[in-house]
Short mmCIF file of C-alpha atoms and ligand atoms in Angstrom, two decimals:
data_model
loop_
_atom_site.label_atom_id
_atom_site.label_comp_id
_atom_site.label_asym_id
_atom_site.label_seq_id
_atom_site.Cartn_x
_atom_site.Cartn_y
_atom_site.Cartn_z
CA UNK A 635 0.00 0.00 0.00
CA UNK A 636 1.32 3.42 -0.95
CA UNK A 637 1.23 5.76 2.05
CA UNK A 638 3.65 8.58 1.19
CA UNK A 639 1.57 10.18 -1.61
CA UNK A 640 -1.63 9.82 -3.59
CA UNK A 641 -1.83 7.02 -6.18
CA UNK A 642 -1.84 9.48 -9.08
CA UNK A 643 1.07 11.62 -7.82
CA UNK A 644 4.68 11.46 -8.89
CA UNK A 645 7.52 11.58 -6.40
CA UNK A 646 9.19 14.97 -5.98
CA UNK A 647 10.77 15.83 -9.34
CA UNK A 648 13.80 18.14 -9.46
CA UNK A 649 16.07 19.46 -12.17
CA UNK A 650 19.47 20.95 -11.34
CA UNK A 651 20.87 22.54 -14.48
CA UNK A 652 24.58 23.21 -15.08
CA UNK A 653 25.39 20.40 -12.65
CA UNK A 654 28.81 19.80 -14.24
CA UNK A 655 30.72 22.35 -16.29
CA UNK A 656 32.08 20.86 -19.53
CA UNK A 657 28.94 19.57 -21.22
CA UNK A 658 26.78 21.97 -23.24
CA UNK A 659 23.82 20.67 -21.23
CA UNK A 660 24.20 19.10 -17.79
CA UNK A 661 21.23 18.28 -15.61
CA UNK A 662 20.83 16.28 -12.43
CA UNK A 663 17.31 14.91 -12.72
CA UNK A 664 15.65 13.44 -9.64
CA UNK A 665 12.41 11.48 -9.36
CA UNK A 666 12.35 10.97 -5.59
CA UNK A 667 15.40 8.88 -4.69
CA UNK A 668 16.21 8.09 -8.32
CA UNK A 669 18.97 10.41 -9.45
CA UNK A 670 20.39 10.54 -12.98
CA UNK A 671 23.06 12.84 -14.34
CA UNK A 672 22.04 13.70 -17.90
CA UNK A 673 24.54 15.51 -20.10
CA UNK A 674 24.32 16.70 -23.69
CA UNK A 675 27.50 17.16 -25.72
CA UNK A 676 27.72 18.36 -29.29
CA UNK A 677 30.03 16.95 -31.94
CA UNK A 678 30.36 18.62 -35.33
CA UNK A 679 29.95 15.38 -37.30
CA UNK A 680 27.29 12.80 -38.01
CA UNK A 681 27.24 9.01 -38.40
CA UNK A 682 28.24 7.78 -41.89
CA UNK A 683 24.64 7.14 -42.99
CA UNK A 684 23.86 10.86 -42.61
CA UNK A 685 26.98 12.36 -44.19
CA UNK A 686 26.05 14.92 -46.83
CA UNK A 687 22.34 14.76 -45.94
CA UNK A 688 22.28 18.11 -44.16
CA UNK A 689 20.62 16.40 -41.20
CA UNK A 690 21.80 16.00 -37.65
CA UNK A 691 21.47 13.17 -35.14
CA UNK A 692 20.69 12.68 -31.47
CA UNK A 693 21.84 9.54 -29.70
CA UNK A 694 22.00 8.36 -26.08
CA UNK A 695 24.05 6.19 -23.76
CA UNK A 696 22.86 4.89 -20.39
CA UNK A 697 24.78 3.36 -17.54
CA UNK A 698 24.42 2.69 -13.83
CA UNK A 699 27.27 3.56 -11.50
CA UNK A 700 28.43 0.71 -9.24
CA UNK A 701 27.02 2.36 -6.12
CA UNK A 702 23.69 3.28 -7.70
CA UNK A 703 22.39 -0.16 -6.74
CA UNK A 704 21.71 -1.78 -3.41
CA UNK A 705 24.43 -4.29 -4.25
CA UNK A 706 27.49 -3.05 -6.12
CA UNK A 707 26.88 -3.19 -9.85
CA UNK A 708 29.91 -4.35 -11.82
CA UNK A 709 31.04 -1.94 -14.49
CA UNK A 710 30.51 -3.23 -18.05
CA UNK A 711 34.23 -2.87 -18.80
CA UNK A 712 35.13 -5.34 -16.06
CA UNK A 713 32.79 -7.90 -17.67
CA UNK A 714 33.97 -6.95 -21.18
CA UNK A 715 30.41 -6.71 -22.49
CA UNK A 716 27.65 -4.15 -22.72
CA UNK A 717 24.74 -4.80 -20.38
CA UNK A 718 21.67 -5.89 -22.43
CA UNK A 719 19.30 -3.90 -20.23
CA UNK A 720 21.40 -0.74 -20.65
CA UNK A 721 21.42 -1.24 -24.43
CA UNK A 722 17.63 -1.50 -24.50
CA UNK A 723 17.26 1.57 -22.29
CA UNK A 724 19.69 3.76 -24.21
CA UNK A 725 17.92 3.00 -27.49
CA UNK A 726 14.63 4.04 -25.89
CA UNK A 727 16.18 7.30 -24.63
CA UNK A 728 17.62 8.05 -28.08
CA UNK A 729 14.33 7.37 -29.90
CA UNK A 730 12.37 9.43 -27.36
CA UNK A 731 14.64 12.46 -27.65
CA UNK A 732 14.84 12.29 -31.43
CA UNK A 733 11.07 12.80 -31.37
CA UNK A 734 11.76 16.29 -30.00
CA UNK A 735 14.16 17.42 -32.69
CA UNK A 736 13.91 18.66 -36.27
CA UNK A 737 17.07 17.03 -37.67
CA UNK A 738 17.29 19.36 -40.69
CA UNK A 739 17.22 22.43 -38.46
CA UNK A 740 19.91 20.86 -36.24
CA UNK A 741 22.24 20.60 -39.23
CA UNK A 742 25.03 18.09 -39.67
CA UNK A 743 26.04 17.58 -36.06
CA UNK A 744 25.39 14.99 -33.38
CA UNK A 745 24.16 15.59 -29.86
CA UNK A 746 25.17 12.83 -27.44
CA UNK A 747 22.95 12.44 -24.42
CA UNK A 748 24.75 10.53 -21.65
CA UNK A 749 22.60 9.30 -18.79
CA UNK A 750 24.48 8.03 -15.76
CA UNK A 751 22.42 6.70 -12.90
CA UNK A 752 23.87 7.90 -9.60
CA UNK A 753 21.14 6.29 -7.51
CA UNK A 754 18.43 3.87 -8.67
CA UNK A 755 15.07 3.58 -6.98
CA UNK A 756 12.81 2.66 -9.91
CA UNK A 757 12.08 4.63 -13.07
CA UNK A 758 15.66 5.29 -14.13
CA UNK A 759 14.73 5.23 -17.84
CA UNK A 760 11.90 7.75 -17.49
CA UNK A 761 14.12 9.96 -15.31
CA UNK A 762 16.82 9.75 -18.02
CA UNK A 763 14.39 10.74 -20.79
CA UNK A 764 12.91 13.60 -18.77
CA UNK A 765 16.28 14.99 -17.64
CA UNK A 766 17.90 14.18 -20.99
CA UNK A 767 15.38 16.44 -22.69
CA UNK A 768 16.33 19.38 -20.42
CA UNK A 769 20.04 18.79 -21.14
CA UNK A 770 19.29 18.57 -24.87
CA UNK A 771 17.32 21.82 -24.73
CA UNK A 772 20.23 23.61 -23.01
CA UNK A 773 22.71 22.31 -25.59
CA UNK A 774 20.47 23.45 -28.45
CA UNK A 775 20.05 26.90 -26.89
CA UNK A 776 23.87 27.10 -26.68
CA UNK A 777 24.17 26.33 -30.40
CA UNK A 778 21.60 29.00 -31.22
CA UNK A 779 23.32 31.58 -29.02
CA UNK A 780 26.61 30.83 -30.75
CA UNK A 781 24.89 31.51 -34.09
CA UNK A 782 25.51 27.95 -35.34
CA UNK A 783 21.79 27.29 -35.83
CA UNK A 784 19.18 29.78 -36.96
CA UNK A 785 15.92 27.84 -36.87
CA UNK A 786 14.99 26.31 -33.50
CA UNK A 787 15.32 22.52 -33.90
CA UNK A 788 13.22 21.76 -30.79
CA UNK A 789 9.82 20.71 -32.16
CA UNK A 790 8.21 19.89 -28.85
CA UNK A 791 8.96 18.97 -25.24
CA UNK A 792 9.31 15.29 -24.32
CA UNK A 793 8.97 13.67 -20.90
CA UNK A 794 8.21 10.24 -19.50
CA UNK A 795 6.75 8.50 -16.48
CA UNK A 796 6.09 4.96 -15.29
CA UNK A 797 2.68 3.69 -14.23
CA UNK A 798 1.62 0.26 -13.07
CA UNK A 799 -0.73 -2.08 -11.27
CA UNK A 800 0.47 -2.97 -7.79
CA UNK A 801 -1.90 -5.31 -5.94
CA UNK A 802 -5.27 -3.92 -6.94
CA UNK A 803 -4.06 -0.32 -7.23
CA UNK A 804 -3.21 1.72 -10.30
CA UNK A 805 -0.13 3.76 -9.39
CA UNK A 806 1.86 6.55 -11.01
CA UNK A 807 5.69 6.84 -10.89
CA UNK A 808 6.67 3.56 -9.25
CA UNK A 809 9.59 3.42 -6.80
CA UNK A 810 11.72 0.26 -6.68
CA UNK A 811 9.60 -1.43 -4.02
CA UNK A 812 6.41 -0.80 -6.00
CA UNK A 813 8.06 -1.70 -9.31
CA UNK A 814 9.35 -5.01 -7.98
CA UNK A 815 5.91 -6.10 -6.80
CA UNK A 816 3.96 -4.71 -9.78
CA UNK A 817 1.62 -7.05 -11.66
CA UNK A 818 2.21 -4.97 -14.75
CA UNK A 819 4.06 -1.79 -15.45
CA UNK A 820 4.30 0.63 -18.33
CA UNK A 821 6.74 3.35 -19.31
CA UNK A 822 5.06 6.15 -21.23
CA UNK A 823 6.83 8.82 -23.28
CA UNK A 824 4.82 11.84 -24.43
CA UNK A 825 5.17 15.29 -25.96
CA UNK A 826 3.73 18.57 -24.73
CA UNK A 827 1.26 18.34 -27.62
CA UNK A 828 -0.23 15.40 -25.69
CA UNK A 829 0.98 12.87 -28.25
CA UNK A 830 2.56 9.52 -27.47
CA UNK A 831 6.12 8.77 -28.51
CA UNK A 832 6.60 5.29 -27.05
CA UNK A 833 4.82 2.89 -24.71
CA UNK A 834 6.58 -0.05 -23.07
CA UNK A 835 4.06 -2.18 -21.22
CA UNK A 836 4.88 -5.50 -19.59
CA UNK A 837 2.64 -7.77 -17.58
CA UNK A 838 4.60 -10.14 -15.38
CA UNK A 839 2.23 -10.88 -12.50
CA UNK A 840 -1.05 -10.88 -14.34
CA UNK A 841 -2.34 -9.51 -17.60
CA UNK A 842 -4.26 -6.23 -17.75
CA UNK A 843 -7.65 -5.44 -19.24
CA UNK A 844 -8.25 -2.88 -21.97
CA UNK A 845 -10.06 -0.74 -19.38
CA UNK A 846 -7.08 -0.85 -17.00
CA UNK A 847 -4.74 0.07 -19.85
CA UNK A 848 -6.91 3.11 -20.58
CA UNK A 849 -6.87 4.16 -16.94
CA UNK A 850 -3.08 3.74 -16.80
CA UNK A 851 -2.70 5.91 -19.91
CA UNK A 852 -4.87 8.58 -18.27
CA UNK A 853 -2.67 8.45 -15.16
CA UNK A 854 0.47 8.78 -17.28
CA UNK A 855 -0.92 11.60 -19.39
CA UNK A 856 -1.89 13.67 -16.35
CA UNK A 857 1.53 13.13 -14.74
CA UNK A 858 3.47 13.92 -17.91
CA UNK A 859 1.61 17.21 -18.34
CA UNK A 860 2.77 18.17 -14.84
CA UNK A 861 6.32 16.95 -15.47
CA UNK A 862 6.55 19.00 -18.67
CA UNK A 863 5.45 22.13 -16.82
CA UNK A 864 8.27 21.45 -14.35
CA UNK A 865 10.73 21.10 -17.24
CA UNK A 866 9.52 24.46 -18.58
CA UNK A 867 9.79 26.05 -15.16
CA UNK A 868 13.35 24.70 -14.74
CA UNK A 869 14.29 26.07 -18.17
CA UNK A 870 12.65 29.39 -17.47
CA UNK A 871 10.36 29.12 -20.48
CA UNK A 872 6.60 29.09 -20.68
CA UNK A 873 6.55 28.15 -24.34
N1 UDP B 1253 17.60 -2.24 -10.59
C1 UDP B 1253 18.83 -2.34 -9.99
N2 UDP B 1253 19.84 -2.91 -10.69
C2 UDP B 1253 19.71 -3.37 -11.96
C3 UDP B 1253 18.45 -3.26 -12.56
C4 UDP B 1253 17.41 -2.68 -11.85
O1 UDP B 1253 19.00 -1.90 -8.85
O2 UDP B 1253 20.68 -3.88 -12.55
C5 UDP B 1253 16.50 -1.63 -9.82
C6 UDP B 1253 16.60 -0.10 -9.90
O3 UDP B 1253 16.08 0.47 -8.72
C7 UDP B 1253 15.70 0.20 -11.06
C8 UDP B 1253 14.58 -0.79 -10.80
O4 UDP B 1253 15.24 -1.98 -10.37
O5 UDP B 1253 15.28 1.54 -11.09
C9 UDP B 1253 13.68 -1.10 -11.96
O6 UDP B 1253 14.43 -1.53 -13.04
P1 UDP B 1253 13.86 -1.57 -14.52
O7 UDP B 1253 14.75 -2.49 -15.31
O8 UDP B 1253 12.40 -1.84 -14.49
O9 UDP B 1253 14.13 -0.09 -15.10
P2 UDP B 1253 13.74 1.36 -14.59
O10 UDP B 1253 12.42 1.26 -13.83
O11 UDP B 1253 14.87 1.83 -13.71
O12 UDP B 1253 13.62 2.17 -15.83
#
């Protein structure tokens, strides 16, 4: 039973911009006890398949620091292979953030979004997407200020949240304890136009009805609207 907040509320969400100094965008994004450092760095080249196309690219990497877990998580390099879960998550982050960007307006350059989990307590991928967007926005603003881009490549805001069924309750923004006992959970990525970018829904305890799926989508939509207004507040924009 959730006792610390209403079923449809997120944990406290915070953005600390300019958290580190070298990246063009650097944001510590917190969803409760989940903390992810999201940085955006610009490189003036694109992958081979885009050379000469006039279009840019946005890609992401995701990793958990050893002490982000309850038990020390081995670094990938010491196992000499990339973690399959991290690979899946970083592709989701990349796809989600590309949905925010007009690649022609970005021009032939790549923005790397690096998401490093400092502390994991459920929802690290949605925290990465939500914070990654703020870092991306800062990096793009930097490019515009420097006169490297004229047309704003940000098409819309993007944020994400998890929702799920825990026992007989429909909950928003699951912490680790809730996530690990969830019957089904879903990660939802949306834009500020209220459109869906990606849904990842998995039933492991029991399957969900169409009606429950609708209610979960409503929960997610309401939460994402609030999260996007927090992103705008953190960025000092009411676009
Ligand atoms: N988790 C962990 N170590 C791992 C994988 C997961 O501690 O190697 C915990 C962590 O709290 C994470 C949660 O389990 O946030 C849920 O993991 P999941 O794979 O569902 O992704 P997330 O909810 O973080 O996007």
